[in-house]
Amino acid sequence: MFNKFDVLETIDMIEKEHLDIRTVTMGISLLPCIRESAEKTASAVYDRVCGKAKDLVKTAEALSAEYGIPIVNKRVSVTPVSLVTAAFPEQSALVGMALDKAASELGIDFLGGYSALVHKGTADYEEAFLRTIPQTLAQTQRLCSSVNVGSSKSGINMDAVKQMGEIICQTAKLTGKEDGKGCAKLVVFCNAVEDNPFMAGAFHGAGEADTVINVGVSGPGVVQHALKFIPDADLTDAAETIKRTAFKITRAGQLIAKEAAKRLNARFGIVDLSLAPTPARGDSVAHILEELGLEVVGGHGTTAALAMLNDAVKKGGVMASSRVGGLSGAFIPVSEDIGMIESAEAGKITIDKLEAMTCVCSVGLDMIAIPGDTPPTTVSAIIADEAAIGMVNNKTTAVRVIPAYGKKVGDQVSFGGLLGRAPVMPVHTGDASKFIGRGGSIPAPIHSFKN
């Protein structure tokens, strides 16, 4: 039961510390929409999404008003489109356009699932589907795409890694007038999960129920504020404070998730415990790490502080929800975190340090702008490095980099809203083309054989 102090504390979290429900995401299966042609399938997809999600925005706004908790995003995720369009992959864009149209008409912020799962191999229809990604993202506004190229069980599909480097660079060029914004809607995974409510990587897994509600709760500002009250505490006590705070944040998410599922006649899926930052001051994961005692994020000690934060968030949140899933941890996107932006602008954090940090957090190299003339093979090598971290450590990792077409190190890209802004960061200039050109696959690690 809540007492009056709990209520007052929650009000403070919302009004002063940026507590919010970052997203209510409805997952919808598109498998019943498969027809004999691309045109008929696209029509069925549009009708199904509009039918299932017609009350999503209205319900989220009603819940926000009733409980006084801001719900920032209303999103939809769908079955990986490559599975739906397997009979006519070259025309997959028709389904993508139908999804984008449905999202626009319903007031959905983003719709995820223009996706393919090629971690063990790429079928002919999937190769054809992947080639449609750049143009489709360039022609849509709310559609998001993801590709899973590896897993701890199957290894890394290096042929797909090579292709994704090329696709990212093509997407950046096609959306160059928007600073490569198409790449902000495209993520490459290792160990992708089926119940992720966050974009750009959300898709509705084949093992999910027909219609599901997944919720992502975010409160970096709440955690930072809690740590301000214990400036001299040791790290054991700091971890305990983070755990207690994460519990309170997650309870709010559980409440909204179950009520939203009930009202929308959908199954309650999961609450994602992730601390997802925004470009707003007071809502930064980087500033939490600095509150723990770092002079600046990116310096020595950053990875250790992030590991503690990530673990404490999970331990505190897991007891507060009947179903925890998604990615659940601390996100470190550069362009979406004011502390990360400022550290990158000052040259205090590098891609190498960010890669080290991804070993202990969710999810990977995220929203990083790189020079527009970066070769596709270098992008592929970045993907391979991050996928290897995920594969060996049995965790989800991802790459969402934005080659800033026509821009160089030190220039700025800006996307607005939650996508934020970022300085163009340097990448290593060593040639990886021979390594990437070998193709094939990197075998799964020995610890993957657990059957």
Short mmCIF file of C-alpha atoms in Angstrom, two decimals:
data_model
loop_
_atom_site.label_atom_id
_atom_site.label_comp_id
_atom_site.label_asym_id
_atom_site.label_seq_id
_atom_site.Cartn_x
_atom_site.Cartn_y
_atom_site.Cartn_z
CA MET A 1 0.00 0.00 0.00
CA PHE A 2 1.12 3.56 -0.74
CA ASN A 3 1.25 6.02 2.16
CA LYS A 4 1.21 9.79 1.81
CA PHE A 5 5.02 9.96 1.76
CA ASP A 6 5.15 7.54 -1.17
CA VAL A 7 2.64 9.67 -3.05
CA LEU A 8 4.56 12.89 -2.39
CA GLU A 9 7.81 11.20 -3.40
CA THR A 10 6.30 10.00 -6.68
CA ILE A 11 4.97 13.49 -7.43
CA ASP A 12 8.47 14.89 -6.88
CA MET A 13 9.93 12.24 -9.20
CA ILE A 14 7.55 13.29 -11.97
CA GLU A 15 7.67 17.07 -11.52
CA LYS A 16 11.34 17.60 -10.64
CA GLU A 17 13.29 14.51 -11.68
CA HIS A 18 11.98 13.59 -15.16
CA LEU A 19 10.30 10.31 -14.18
CA ASP A 20 8.19 9.08 -17.06
CA ILE A 21 6.89 6.06 -18.87
CA ARG A 22 9.20 6.29 -21.86
CA THR A 23 7.04 4.12 -24.07
CA VAL A 24 3.95 1.98 -24.24
CA THR A 25 4.59 -0.34 -27.18
CA MET A 26 1.95 -2.61 -28.69
CA GLY A 27 3.32 -5.71 -30.39
CA ILE A 28 1.16 -7.02 -33.24
CA SER A 29 1.56 -10.25 -35.17
CA LEU A 30 1.37 -9.77 -38.93
CA LEU A 31 1.39 -13.44 -39.82
CA PRO A 32 -2.39 -13.48 -40.47
CA CYS A 33 -1.84 -10.76 -43.09
CA ILE A 34 0.13 -12.82 -45.59
CA ARG A 35 -1.61 -12.88 -48.97
CA GLU A 36 -0.75 -13.98 -52.51
CA SER A 37 0.61 -10.59 -53.57
CA ALA A 38 2.54 -7.69 -52.08
CA GLU A 39 -0.33 -5.28 -52.71
CA LYS A 40 -2.91 -7.42 -50.92
CA THR A 41 -0.50 -8.14 -48.06
CA ALA A 42 0.26 -4.45 -47.62
CA SER A 43 -3.46 -3.67 -47.53
CA ALA A 44 -4.08 -6.38 -44.94
CA VAL A 45 -1.14 -5.14 -42.84
CA TYR A 46 -2.49 -1.59 -42.86
CA ASP A 47 -5.97 -2.73 -41.84
CA ARG A 48 -4.67 -4.98 -39.06
CA VAL A 49 -2.40 -2.35 -37.48
CA CYS A 50 -5.11 0.31 -37.70
CA GLY A 51 -7.60 -2.09 -36.15
CA LYS A 52 -5.45 -3.39 -33.32
CA ALA A 53 -3.81 -0.08 -32.38
CA LYS A 54 -6.69 2.31 -33.04
CA ASP A 55 -7.08 3.10 -29.32
CA LEU A 56 -3.41 2.94 -28.30
CA VAL A 57 -2.73 6.68 -28.24
CA LYS A 58 -6.09 7.52 -26.67
CA THR A 59 -5.63 4.88 -23.96
CA ALA A 60 -2.08 6.00 -23.15
CA GLU A 61 -3.20 9.61 -22.86
CA ALA A 62 -6.09 8.62 -20.61
CA LEU A 63 -3.80 6.60 -18.33
CA SER A 64 -1.32 9.47 -18.19
CA ALA A 65 -4.09 11.85 -17.11
CA GLU A 66 -5.56 9.43 -14.57
CA TYR A 67 -2.30 8.48 -12.86
CA GLY A 68 -0.40 11.72 -13.41
CA ILE A 69 2.56 9.94 -14.99
CA PRO A 70 3.79 11.25 -18.35
CA ILE A 71 3.75 8.66 -21.13
CA VAL A 72 6.18 10.04 -23.68
CA ASN A 73 5.89 7.65 -26.62
CA LYS A 74 3.18 5.42 -28.06
CA ARG A 75 4.71 2.84 -30.35
CA VAL A 76 3.96 -0.31 -32.29
CA SER A 77 6.18 -3.28 -33.10
CA VAL A 78 5.31 -5.92 -35.68
CA THR A 79 6.44 -9.33 -36.89
CA PRO A 80 9.74 -9.04 -38.82
CA VAL A 81 8.60 -7.93 -42.24
CA SER A 82 11.08 -10.21 -44.02
CA LEU A 83 8.98 -13.16 -42.85
CA VAL A 84 5.75 -11.58 -44.05
CA THR A 85 7.10 -10.75 -47.53
CA ALA A 86 9.17 -13.89 -48.13
CA ALA A 87 7.23 -14.72 -51.33
CA PHE A 88 7.87 -11.25 -52.84
CA PRO A 89 10.87 -9.73 -51.02
CA GLU A 90 11.71 -7.18 -53.72
CA GLN A 91 8.33 -5.55 -53.04
CA SER A 92 8.74 -5.41 -49.26
CA ALA A 93 8.74 -1.61 -49.41
CA LEU A 94 5.01 -1.71 -50.10
CA VAL A 95 4.45 -3.23 -46.67
CA GLY A 96 6.89 -0.74 -45.16
CA MET A 97 4.99 2.17 -46.65
CA ALA A 98 1.69 0.73 -45.41
CA LEU A 99 3.10 0.46 -41.89
CA ASP A 100 4.39 4.03 -42.00
CA LYS A 101 1.01 5.27 -43.23
CA ALA A 102 -0.78 3.44 -40.41
CA ALA A 103 1.61 4.88 -37.80
CA SER A 104 1.07 8.40 -39.13
CA GLU A 105 -2.71 8.14 -39.16
CA LEU A 106 -2.84 6.65 -35.65
CA GLY A 107 -0.42 9.19 -34.16
CA ILE A 108 2.14 6.48 -33.38
CA ASP A 109 5.60 7.95 -32.72
CA PHE A 110 7.61 5.08 -34.21
CA LEU A 111 6.77 1.67 -35.63
CA GLY A 112 9.42 -1.05 -35.48
CA GLY A 113 9.70 -4.32 -37.31
CA TYR A 114 11.01 -3.66 -40.80
CA SER A 115 13.41 -6.35 -39.75
CA ALA A 116 15.23 -9.55 -40.61
CA LEU A 117 16.75 -12.29 -38.47
CA VAL A 118 19.83 -13.60 -40.27
CA HIS A 119 22.10 -14.62 -37.40
CA LYS A 120 22.78 -18.12 -38.72
CA GLY A 121 22.44 -17.53 -42.44
CA THR A 122 20.82 -15.31 -45.03
CA ALA A 123 18.20 -16.87 -47.26
CA ASP A 124 17.72 -15.53 -50.80
CA TYR A 125 14.50 -13.75 -49.84
CA GLU A 126 16.23 -12.13 -46.86
CA GLU A 127 19.08 -10.83 -49.03
CA ALA A 128 16.52 -9.27 -51.33
CA PHE A 129 14.66 -7.81 -48.35
CA LEU A 130 17.84 -6.27 -46.91
CA ARG A 131 18.46 -4.45 -50.17
CA THR A 132 15.13 -2.64 -49.76
CA ILE A 133 16.05 -1.10 -46.39
CA PRO A 134 17.88 2.10 -47.49
CA GLN A 135 15.21 3.32 -49.91
CA THR A 136 12.36 2.33 -47.60
CA LEU A 137 13.81 4.23 -44.65
CA ALA A 138 14.48 7.22 -46.88
CA GLN A 139 10.84 7.31 -47.98
CA THR A 140 9.24 6.85 -44.56
CA GLN A 141 9.19 8.94 -41.40
CA ARG A 142 8.17 6.67 -38.54
CA LEU A 143 9.24 3.23 -39.71
CA CYS A 144 12.22 1.62 -37.95
CA SER A 145 14.39 -1.26 -39.11
CA SER A 146 16.59 -3.82 -37.37
CA VAL A 147 18.68 -6.79 -38.44
CA ASN A 148 20.00 -9.52 -36.15
CA VAL A 149 23.37 -10.74 -37.48
CA GLY A 150 24.58 -12.94 -34.64
CA SER A 151 23.79 -14.87 -31.48
CA SER A 152 25.61 -16.73 -28.75
CA LYS A 153 24.17 -19.99 -30.09
CA SER A 154 24.86 -19.53 -33.79
CA GLY A 155 27.89 -17.25 -34.04
CA ILE A 156 28.12 -14.19 -36.29
CA ASN A 157 26.96 -14.15 -39.90
CA MET A 158 29.84 -12.18 -41.41
CA ASP A 159 28.24 -12.10 -44.86
CA ALA A 160 25.32 -10.22 -43.29
CA VAL A 161 27.73 -8.00 -41.36
CA LYS A 162 29.40 -7.01 -44.63
CA GLN A 163 26.05 -6.28 -46.26
CA MET A 164 24.87 -4.19 -43.31
CA GLY A 165 27.93 -1.95 -43.52
CA GLU A 166 26.98 -1.21 -47.11
CA ILE A 167 23.31 -0.72 -46.26
CA ILE A 168 24.08 1.76 -43.47
CA CYS A 169 26.26 3.84 -45.77
CA GLN A 170 23.61 3.77 -48.52
CA THR A 171 20.95 4.85 -46.03
CA ALA A 172 23.16 7.68 -44.80
CA LYS A 173 23.65 8.95 -48.35
CA LEU A 174 19.97 8.76 -49.24
CA THR A 175 19.05 10.75 -46.11
CA GLY A 176 22.10 13.03 -46.19
CA LYS A 177 20.01 16.22 -46.26
CA GLU A 178 18.64 15.16 -42.85
CA ASP A 179 22.10 14.40 -41.41
CA GLY A 180 21.64 10.69 -42.14
CA LYS A 181 18.46 10.42 -40.11
CA GLY A 182 17.56 7.15 -41.82
CA CYS A 183 20.45 5.52 -39.94
CA ALA A 184 18.94 6.70 -36.66
CA LYS A 185 16.05 4.36 -37.48
CA LEU A 186 18.30 1.37 -38.28
CA VAL A 187 20.02 -0.90 -35.75
CA VAL A 188 22.13 -4.04 -36.16
CA PHE A 189 21.86 -6.61 -33.33
CA CYS A 190 23.53 -9.60 -31.86
CA ASN A 191 21.19 -11.61 -29.60
CA ALA A 192 18.13 -9.51 -30.45
CA VAL A 193 15.19 -10.04 -28.08
CA GLU A 194 11.55 -10.52 -29.09
CA ASP A 195 9.94 -8.22 -26.51
CA ASN A 196 11.96 -5.01 -26.72
CA PRO A 197 9.70 -1.92 -26.48
CA PHE A 198 12.44 0.54 -27.49
CA MET A 199 13.19 1.81 -30.97
CA ALA A 200 14.78 1.41 -33.38
CA GLY A 201 15.18 -2.25 -32.50
CA ALA A 202 11.67 -3.28 -31.50
CA PHE A 203 9.97 -6.13 -33.35
CA HIS A 204 7.23 -8.57 -32.41
CA GLY A 205 8.81 -11.98 -32.02
CA ALA A 206 7.34 -15.13 -33.53
CA GLY A 207 7.09 -16.62 -30.05
CA GLU A 208 4.92 -13.79 -28.73
CA ALA A 209 1.15 -13.73 -28.31
CA ASP A 210 -1.04 -12.20 -31.02
CA THR A 211 -1.16 -8.73 -29.42
CA VAL A 212 1.05 -7.68 -26.51
CA ILE A 213 1.73 -4.55 -24.46
CA ASN A 214 5.36 -3.93 -23.45
CA VAL A 215 6.32 -0.89 -21.40
CA GLY A 216 9.63 0.88 -21.00
CA VAL A 217 10.14 3.01 -17.90
CA SER A 218 12.89 5.57 -17.62
CA GLY A 219 14.20 7.60 -14.71
CA PRO A 220 17.87 8.65 -15.00
CA GLY A 221 17.04 11.93 -13.31
CA VAL A 222 15.37 10.12 -10.41
CA VAL A 223 18.45 7.96 -9.82
CA GLN A 224 20.80 10.93 -10.04
CA HIS A 225 18.65 12.90 -7.60
CA ALA A 226 18.62 10.01 -5.10
CA LEU A 227 22.43 9.83 -5.19
CA LYS A 228 22.72 13.54 -4.42
CA PHE A 229 21.48 12.80 -0.90
CA ILE A 230 24.37 10.43 -0.19
CA PRO A 231 27.43 12.28 -1.53
CA ASP A 232 29.86 10.58 0.86
CA ALA A 233 28.37 7.06 0.90
CA ASP A 234 30.50 4.12 -0.15
CA LEU A 235 29.64 2.24 -3.32
CA THR A 236 27.81 -0.51 -1.43
CA ASP A 237 25.34 2.01 -0.05
CA ALA A 238 25.14 3.77 -3.41
CA ALA A 239 24.16 0.49 -5.06
CA GLU A 240 21.47 -0.06 -2.42
CA THR A 241 20.07 3.41 -3.07
CA ILE A 242 19.94 2.73 -6.82
CA LYS A 243 18.17 -0.59 -6.19
CA ARG A 244 15.49 1.02 -4.01
CA THR A 245 14.98 3.79 -6.56
CA ALA A 246 14.73 1.33 -9.46
CA PHE A 247 12.08 -0.61 -7.53
CA LYS A 248 9.91 2.49 -7.19
CA ILE A 249 10.34 3.42 -10.86
CA THR A 250 9.46 -0.07 -12.03
CA ARG A 251 6.29 -0.24 -9.92
CA ALA A 252 4.96 2.70 -11.91
CA GLY A 253 5.69 0.82 -15.12
CA GLN A 254 3.99 -2.35 -13.90
CA LEU A 255 0.85 -0.39 -13.02
CA ILE A 256 0.62 1.30 -16.42
CA ALA A 257 1.49 -1.86 -18.37
CA LYS A 258 -1.17 -4.06 -16.80
CA GLU A 259 -3.86 -1.42 -17.04
CA ALA A 260 -3.01 -0.60 -20.66
CA ALA A 261 -3.11 -4.29 -21.62
CA LYS A 262 -6.50 -4.68 -19.95
CA ARG A 263 -8.04 -1.68 -21.70
CA LEU A 264 -6.58 -2.57 -25.10
CA ASN A 265 -7.61 -6.23 -24.92
CA ALA A 266 -3.99 -7.32 -25.25
CA ARG A 267 -1.70 -9.50 -23.20
CA PHE A 268 0.65 -7.84 -20.71
CA GLY A 269 4.14 -8.63 -21.97
CA ILE A 270 7.01 -7.14 -19.97
CA VAL A 271 8.35 -4.08 -18.24
CA ASP A 272 11.75 -3.06 -19.57
CA LEU A 273 13.90 -1.73 -16.73
CA SER A 274 16.20 0.32 -18.94
CA LEU A 275 17.35 3.79 -17.92
CA ALA A 276 16.84 5.58 -21.24
CA PRO A 277 18.16 9.16 -21.30
CA THR A 278 17.02 12.17 -23.31
CA PRO A 279 18.85 15.31 -24.47
CA ALA A 280 17.14 17.23 -21.65
CA ARG A 281 19.34 18.33 -18.78
CA GLY A 282 18.57 16.32 -15.65
CA ASP A 283 17.76 13.17 -17.61
CA SER A 284 21.23 11.76 -18.29
CA VAL A 285 22.85 8.39 -17.58
CA ALA A 286 26.25 10.06 -17.97
CA HIS A 287 25.40 12.44 -15.13
CA ILE A 288 24.53 9.50 -12.86
CA LEU A 289 28.04 8.15 -13.39
CA GLU A 290 29.48 11.57 -12.60
CA GLU A 291 27.30 11.76 -9.48
CA LEU A 292 29.02 8.55 -8.35
CA GLY A 293 32.33 10.42 -8.37
CA LEU A 294 33.72 10.55 -11.90
CA GLU A 295 34.96 13.95 -12.99
CA VAL A 296 33.71 13.27 -16.50
CA VAL A 297 32.14 10.27 -18.19
CA GLY A 298 34.65 8.57 -20.43
CA GLY A 299 37.51 8.75 -17.95
CA HIS A 300 39.04 5.80 -16.16
CA GLY A 301 36.50 4.22 -13.83
CA THR A 302 33.57 4.81 -16.19
CA THR A 303 33.12 1.15 -17.08
CA ALA A 304 33.19 0.06 -13.44
CA ALA A 305 30.65 2.70 -12.42
CA LEU A 306 28.37 1.73 -15.30
CA ALA A 307 28.59 -1.96 -14.40
CA MET A 308 27.47 -1.19 -10.85
CA LEU A 309 24.64 1.03 -12.06
CA ASN A 310 23.39 -1.54 -14.56
CA ASP A 311 23.40 -4.37 -12.02
CA ALA A 312 21.69 -2.32 -9.31
CA VAL A 313 18.94 -1.19 -11.70
CA LYS A 314 18.19 -4.80 -12.64
CA LYS A 315 18.26 -6.07 -9.05
CA GLY A 316 15.93 -3.32 -7.87
CA GLY A 317 13.53 -3.55 -10.77
CA VAL A 318 13.16 -7.30 -11.08
CA MET A 319 11.30 -7.56 -7.77
CA ALA A 320 8.88 -4.81 -8.74
CA SER A 321 7.36 -6.44 -11.82
CA SER A 322 5.80 -9.81 -12.49
CA ARG A 323 7.47 -9.89 -15.93
CA VAL A 324 10.75 -8.19 -16.72
CA GLY A 325 12.24 -8.34 -20.19
CA GLY A 326 13.29 -6.32 -23.17
CA LEU A 327 16.81 -4.97 -22.84
CA SER A 328 16.71 -3.86 -19.18
CA GLY A 329 19.80 -1.90 -18.23
CA ALA A 330 21.34 1.51 -18.77
CA PHE A 331 21.40 2.90 -22.30
CA ILE A 332 24.37 4.99 -23.43
CA PRO A 333 23.28 6.63 -26.71
CA VAL A 334 25.53 9.57 -27.51
CA SER A 335 23.08 11.88 -29.28
CA GLU A 336 20.22 11.19 -26.83
CA ASP A 337 22.08 11.95 -23.57
CA ILE A 338 23.15 15.52 -22.77
CA GLY A 339 26.03 14.28 -20.61
CA MET A 340 27.32 12.03 -23.39
CA ILE A 341 26.92 14.84 -25.94
CA GLU A 342 28.99 17.25 -23.86
CA SER A 343 31.66 14.64 -23.11
CA ALA A 344 31.94 13.76 -26.80
CA GLU A 345 32.13 17.43 -27.78
CA ALA A 346 34.97 17.91 -25.30
CA GLY A 347 36.80 14.86 -26.66
CA LYS A 348 36.55 13.08 -23.31
CA ILE A 349 34.79 9.98 -24.60
CA THR A 350 35.74 7.93 -27.64
CA ILE A 351 34.20 5.09 -29.60
CA ASP A 352 36.77 2.75 -28.06
CA LYS A 353 35.64 3.69 -24.55
CA LEU A 354 32.00 3.39 -25.53
CA GLU A 355 32.73 -0.10 -26.86
CA ALA A 356 34.27 -1.08 -23.52
CA MET A 357 31.21 0.27 -21.71
CA THR A 358 28.90 -1.87 -23.84
CA CYS A 359 30.39 -4.98 -22.22
CA VAL A 360 28.49 -4.15 -19.03
CA CYS A 361 25.32 -2.31 -20.08
CA SER A 362 22.46 -2.12 -22.56
CA VAL A 363 22.82 -2.14 -25.43
CA GLY A 364 25.68 -1.12 -27.64
CA LEU A 365 27.27 1.60 -29.77
CA ASP A 366 24.18 3.75 -30.04
CA MET A 367 23.42 6.96 -31.93
CA ILE A 368 27.03 7.74 -32.75
CA ALA A 369 27.79 10.07 -35.65
CA ILE A 370 30.89 9.17 -37.65
CA PRO A 371 32.52 10.85 -40.68
CA GLY A 372 30.48 10.60 -43.85
CA ASP A 373 33.39 9.20 -45.85
CA THR A 374 33.82 6.20 -43.52
CA PRO A 375 34.18 3.11 -45.75
CA PRO A 376 31.41 0.51 -45.54
CA THR A 377 33.97 -2.10 -44.51
CA THR A 378 34.90 0.03 -41.48
CA VAL A 379 31.24 0.24 -40.49
CA SER A 380 31.04 -3.55 -40.90
CA ALA A 381 34.12 -3.97 -38.70
CA ILE A 382 32.51 -1.83 -35.99
CA ILE A 383 29.44 -4.07 -36.19
CA ALA A 384 31.60 -7.21 -36.00
CA ASP A 385 33.41 -5.97 -32.89
CA GLU A 386 30.18 -5.17 -31.08
CA ALA A 387 28.52 -8.42 -32.16
CA ALA A 388 31.50 -10.34 -30.80
CA ILE A 389 31.02 -8.71 -27.40
CA GLY A 390 27.40 -9.80 -27.39
CA MET A 391 28.13 -13.30 -28.64
CA VAL A 392 30.89 -14.08 -26.16
CA ASN A 393 29.18 -12.48 -23.17
CA ASN A 394 25.74 -13.93 -23.97
CA LYS A 395 24.09 -10.50 -23.96
CA THR A 396 22.30 -8.27 -26.43
CA THR A 397 24.53 -5.78 -28.20
CA ALA A 398 23.77 -3.46 -31.08
CA VAL A 399 25.20 -0.84 -33.40
CA ARG A 400 23.37 2.29 -34.49
CA VAL A 401 25.92 4.55 -36.14
CA ILE A 402 25.21 7.47 -38.46
CA PRO A 403 27.73 8.22 -41.20
CA ALA A 404 27.23 11.98 -41.51
CA TYR A 405 27.27 12.38 -45.27
CA GLY A 406 29.45 15.34 -46.28
CA LYS A 407 30.64 15.98 -42.72
CA LYS A 408 33.93 15.42 -40.90
CA VAL A 409 35.16 15.00 -37.32
CA GLY A 410 34.04 17.91 -35.14
CA ASP A 411 31.00 18.80 -37.23
CA GLN A 412 27.53 18.42 -35.73
CA VAL A 413 24.46 16.42 -36.71
CA SER A 414 21.01 17.23 -35.36
CA PHE A 415 17.84 15.18 -35.52
CA GLY A 416 15.60 16.98 -33.01
CA GLY A 417 13.31 15.54 -30.36
CA LEU A 418 14.44 12.45 -28.47
CA LEU A 419 17.00 11.63 -31.18
CA GLY A 420 18.96 14.72 -30.17
CA ARG A 421 22.25 15.94 -31.63
CA ALA A 422 25.84 14.75 -31.65
CA PRO A 423 29.35 15.71 -32.74
CA VAL A 424 30.93 13.63 -35.48
CA MET A 425 33.39 11.31 -33.73
CA PRO A 426 36.58 9.86 -35.22
CA VAL A 427 36.95 6.21 -36.19
CA HIS A 428 40.16 4.25 -36.69
CA THR A 429 41.53 4.56 -40.20
CA GLY A 430 43.11 1.11 -40.43
CA ASP A 431 41.76 -0.86 -43.37
CA ALA A 432 39.51 -3.79 -42.40
CA SER A 433 38.39 -4.62 -45.94
CA LYS A 434 40.34 -7.89 -46.23
CA PHE A 435 38.96 -9.15 -42.92
CA ILE A 436 35.38 -8.21 -43.78
CA GLY A 437 35.79 -9.49 -47.33
CA ARG A 438 36.52 -13.02 -46.11
CA GLY A 439 32.83 -13.51 -45.33
CA GLY A 440 31.58 -16.76 -43.90
CA SER A 441 30.80 -16.82 -40.19
CA ILE A 442 32.52 -16.51 -36.85
CA PRO A 443 31.64 -19.72 -35.00
CA ALA A 444 29.74 -19.63 -31.72
CA PRO A 445 31.88 -19.78 -28.56
CA ILE A 446 32.40 -23.10 -26.82
CA HIS A 447 30.12 -22.14 -23.90
CA SER A 448 27.18 -21.99 -26.32
CA PHE A 449 26.84 -25.80 -26.27
CA LYS A 450 24.53 -26.18 -23.28
CA ASN A 451 21.96 -28.72 -24.50
#
